[in-house]
Amino acid sequence: VCSPLTRAIQTAAIIFERDLQRGATKLVIRPELREFFPDNNENQGRAVSALRACPELRALGRWQDVEAALSDVATADWREMWDLSWAHGDGWQAHCGGGARLADFASWLAARPEKTVAV
């Protein structure tokens, strides 16, 4: 599980490339995992459509897994807020600096069926 920031997606896809290739794992992207530094503009995100079009992500060896993790189905419960506010809109700094998202992530994680999850 990684954040929807390009560098996090790249890291996850590279570190778990063999497991993804074998089908032993699935890449999942969650906005709650973004960095906590709202004063650092490098922590702004990009809309899901921009991530889908990103040449650096498309060049990854497991692009098909990244693409699946960025699909409409996979991002359905967070994409609209991410695209409109959390990534780079008026609400990005509040989302980035807000601790409530950790409780949201903990709830999401507790509901997952997997016994082992890498974050």
PDB file of C-alpha atoms in Angstrom:
ATOM      1  CA  VAL A   1       0.000   0.000   0.000  1.00  0.00           C
ATOM      2  CA  CYS A   2       1.434   3.380  -0.958  1.00  0.00           C
ATOM      3  CA  SER A   3       0.401   6.997  -1.286  1.00  0.00           C
ATOM      4  CA  PRO A   4      -0.695   8.488  -4.621  1.00  0.00           C
ATOM      5  CA  LEU A   5       2.454  10.575  -4.889  1.00  0.00           C
ATOM      6  CA  THR A   6       4.591   9.660  -7.892  1.00  0.00           C
ATOM      7  CA  ARG A   7       7.703   8.873  -5.859  1.00  0.00           C
ATOM      8  CA  ALA A   8       5.768   6.525  -3.560  1.00  0.00           C
ATOM      9  CA  ILE A   9       4.161   4.678  -6.468  1.00  0.00           C
ATOM     10  CA  GLN A  10       7.552   4.325  -8.171  1.00  0.00           C
ATOM     11  CA  THR A  11       9.151   2.984  -4.991  1.00  0.00           C
ATOM     12  CA  ALA A  12       6.399   0.438  -4.363  1.00  0.00           C
ATOM     13  CA  ALA A  13       6.338  -0.760  -7.975  1.00  0.00           C
ATOM     14  CA  ILE A  14      10.117  -1.193  -8.036  1.00  0.00           C
ATOM     15  CA  ILE A  15      10.504  -2.814  -4.599  1.00  0.00           C
ATOM     16  CA  PHE A  16       7.675  -5.279  -5.185  1.00  0.00           C
ATOM     17  CA  GLU A  17       8.266  -5.788  -8.921  1.00  0.00           C
ATOM     18  CA  ARG A  18       9.018  -9.525  -8.625  1.00  0.00           C
ATOM     19  CA  ASP A  19       6.047 -10.168  -6.344  1.00  0.00           C
ATOM     20  CA  LEU A  20       3.768  -8.206  -8.670  1.00  0.00           C
ATOM     21  CA  GLN A  21       5.101 -10.124 -11.664  1.00  0.00           C
ATOM     22  CA  ARG A  22       4.416 -13.476  -9.949  1.00  0.00           C
ATOM     23  CA  GLY A  23       0.937 -12.333  -8.945  1.00  0.00           C
ATOM     24  CA  ALA A  24       1.899 -12.810  -5.295  1.00  0.00           C
ATOM     25  CA  THR A  25       0.858  -9.292  -4.333  1.00  0.00           C
ATOM     26  CA  LYS A  26      -1.350  -6.438  -5.445  1.00  0.00           C
ATOM     27  CA  LEU A  27      -0.485  -2.751  -5.515  1.00  0.00           C
ATOM     28  CA  VAL A  28      -2.979  -0.597  -3.628  1.00  0.00           C
ATOM     29  CA  ILE A  29      -2.870   3.204  -3.490  1.00  0.00           C
ATOM     30  CA  ARG A  30      -4.370   5.127  -0.574  1.00  0.00           C
ATOM     31  CA  PRO A  31      -4.396   8.920  -0.117  1.00  0.00           C
ATOM     32  CA  GLU A  32      -4.173   8.651   3.670  1.00  0.00           C
ATOM     33  CA  LEU A  33      -0.514   7.641   3.368  1.00  0.00           C
ATOM     34  CA  ARG A  34       0.772  10.912   1.958  1.00  0.00           C
ATOM     35  CA  GLU A  35       3.526  12.810   3.735  1.00  0.00           C
ATOM     36  CA  PHE A  36       2.836  15.047   6.735  1.00  0.00           C
ATOM     37  CA  PHE A  37       4.619  18.241   5.740  1.00  0.00           C
ATOM     38  CA  PRO A  38       1.987  20.716   4.491  1.00  0.00           C
ATOM     39  CA  ASP A  39       4.539  23.528   4.138  1.00  0.00           C
ATOM     40  CA  ASN A  40       6.550  21.561   1.574  1.00  0.00           C
ATOM     41  CA  ASN A  41       5.143  22.042  -1.930  1.00  0.00           C
ATOM     42  CA  GLU A  42       6.808  18.790  -2.996  1.00  0.00           C
ATOM     43  CA  ASN A  43       4.063  17.019  -1.057  1.00  0.00           C
ATOM     44  CA  GLN A  44       1.331  18.256  -3.369  1.00  0.00           C
ATOM     45  CA  GLY A  45      -0.133  15.490  -5.440  1.00  0.00           C
ATOM     46  CA  ARG A  46      -1.514  15.270  -8.948  1.00  0.00           C
ATOM     47  CA  ALA A  47      -4.935  14.265 -10.155  1.00  0.00           C
ATOM     48  CA  VAL A  48      -5.411  10.571 -10.863  1.00  0.00           C
ATOM     49  CA  SER A  49      -5.716  11.348 -14.581  1.00  0.00           C
ATOM     50  CA  ALA A  50      -2.288  13.034 -14.477  1.00  0.00           C
ATOM     51  CA  LEU A  51      -0.812  10.021 -12.689  1.00  0.00           C
ATOM     52  CA  ARG A  52      -2.301   7.722 -15.332  1.00  0.00           C
ATOM     53  CA  ALA A  53      -0.635   9.825 -18.057  1.00  0.00           C
ATOM     54  CA  CYS A  54       2.721  10.205 -16.252  1.00  0.00           C
ATOM     55  CA  PRO A  55       5.575   8.985 -18.496  1.00  0.00           C
ATOM     56  CA  GLU A  56       7.720   8.045 -15.492  1.00  0.00           C
ATOM     57  CA  LEU A  57       5.000   5.771 -14.127  1.00  0.00           C
ATOM     58  CA  ARG A  58       4.211   4.351 -17.563  1.00  0.00           C
ATOM     59  CA  ALA A  59       7.892   3.433 -17.950  1.00  0.00           C
ATOM     60  CA  LEU A  60       7.834   1.194 -14.862  1.00  0.00           C
ATOM     61  CA  GLY A  61       8.294  -2.516 -15.459  1.00  0.00           C
ATOM     62  CA  ARG A  62       4.970  -3.234 -13.749  1.00  0.00           C
ATOM     63  CA  TRP A  63       2.979  -0.370 -15.273  1.00  0.00           C
ATOM     64  CA  GLN A  64      -0.007  -2.677 -15.672  1.00  0.00           C
ATOM     65  CA  ASP A  65      -0.176  -3.063 -11.874  1.00  0.00           C
ATOM     66  CA  VAL A  66       0.141   0.686 -11.357  1.00  0.00           C
ATOM     67  CA  GLU A  67      -2.556   1.247 -13.970  1.00  0.00           C
ATOM     68  CA  ALA A  68      -4.841  -1.219 -12.181  1.00  0.00           C
ATOM     69  CA  ALA A  69      -4.188   0.515  -8.845  1.00  0.00           C
ATOM     70  CA  LEU A  70      -5.142   3.843 -10.462  1.00  0.00           C
ATOM     71  CA  SER A  71      -8.245   2.485 -12.199  1.00  0.00           C
ATOM     72  CA  ASP A  72     -11.678   3.990 -11.644  1.00  0.00           C
ATOM     73  CA  VAL A  73     -12.698   0.941  -9.627  1.00  0.00           C
ATOM     74  CA  ALA A  74      -9.579   0.935  -7.424  1.00  0.00           C
ATOM     75  CA  THR A  75      -9.783   4.673  -6.680  1.00  0.00           C
ATOM     76  CA  ALA A  76     -13.573   4.992  -6.493  1.00  0.00           C
ATOM     77  CA  ASP A  77     -13.788   5.763  -2.785  1.00  0.00           C
ATOM     78  CA  TRP A  78     -11.180   8.542  -2.789  1.00  0.00           C
ATOM     79  CA  ARG A  79     -10.485   9.807  -6.330  1.00  0.00           C
ATOM     80  CA  GLU A  80     -13.036  12.644  -6.401  1.00  0.00           C
ATOM     81  CA  MET A  81     -11.808  14.280  -3.175  1.00  0.00           C
ATOM     82  CA  TRP A  82      -8.180  13.685  -4.161  1.00  0.00           C
ATOM     83  CA  ASP A  83      -8.650  15.288  -7.560  1.00  0.00           C
ATOM     84  CA  LEU A  84     -10.735  18.236  -6.342  1.00  0.00           C
ATOM     85  CA  SER A  85      -9.056  19.129  -3.079  1.00  0.00           C
ATOM     86  CA  TRP A  86      -6.609  16.783  -1.396  1.00  0.00           C
ATOM     87  CA  ALA A  87      -3.966  16.464  -4.122  1.00  0.00           C
ATOM     88  CA  HIS A  88      -3.311  20.081  -4.998  1.00  0.00           C
ATOM     89  CA  GLY A  89      -6.486  22.087  -4.561  1.00  0.00           C
ATOM     90  CA  ASP A  90      -7.453  24.376  -1.711  1.00  0.00           C
ATOM     91  CA  GLY A  91      -7.527  21.485   0.745  1.00  0.00           C
ATOM     92  CA  TRP A  92      -4.172  19.838   0.055  1.00  0.00           C
ATOM     93  CA  GLN A  93      -2.375  21.396   3.031  1.00  0.00           C
ATOM     94  CA  ALA A  94      -5.178  20.539   5.452  1.00  0.00           C
ATOM     95  CA  HIS A  95      -5.235  16.958   4.156  1.00  0.00           C
ATOM     96  CA  CYS A  96      -1.457  16.712   4.237  1.00  0.00           C
ATOM     97  CA  GLY A  97      -1.171  18.053   7.784  1.00  0.00           C
ATOM     98  CA  GLY A  98      -4.310  16.502   9.218  1.00  0.00           C
ATOM     99  CA  GLY A  99      -3.962  13.526  11.519  1.00  0.00           C
ATOM    100  CA  ALA A 100      -7.548  12.330  11.036  1.00  0.00           C
ATOM    101  CA  ARG A 101      -6.511  10.560   7.855  1.00  0.00           C
ATOM    102  CA  LEU A 102      -4.501   8.072   9.934  1.00  0.00           C
ATOM    103  CA  ALA A 103      -7.646   6.972  11.733  1.00  0.00           C
ATOM    104  CA  ASP A 104      -9.318   6.638   8.324  1.00  0.00           C
ATOM    105  CA  PHE A 105      -6.422   4.507   7.097  1.00  0.00           C
ATOM    106  CA  ALA A 106      -6.494   2.344  10.236  1.00  0.00           C
ATOM    107  CA  SER A 107     -10.214   1.673   9.657  1.00  0.00           C
ATOM    108  CA  TRP A 108      -9.607   0.851   5.998  1.00  0.00           C
ATOM    109  CA  LEU A 109      -6.703  -1.442   6.894  1.00  0.00           C
ATOM    110  CA  ALA A 110      -8.683  -3.242   9.624  1.00  0.00           C
ATOM    111  CA  ALA A 111     -11.374  -4.073   7.057  1.00  0.00           C
ATOM    112  CA  ARG A 112      -8.886  -5.661   4.618  1.00  0.00           C
ATOM    113  CA  PRO A 113      -8.959  -9.450   4.228  1.00  0.00           C
ATOM    114  CA  GLU A 114      -5.172  -9.824   3.842  1.00  0.00           C
ATOM    115  CA  LYS A 115      -3.165 -11.137   6.778  1.00  0.00           C
ATOM    116  CA  THR A 116       0.034  -9.375   5.705  1.00  0.00           C
ATOM    117  CA  VAL A 117       0.192  -5.864   4.276  1.00  0.00           C
ATOM    118  CA  ALA A 118       3.295  -3.843   3.399  1.00  0.00           C
ATOM    119  CA  VAL A 119       2.910  -0.093   3.815  1.00  0.00           C
TER     120      VAL A 119
END
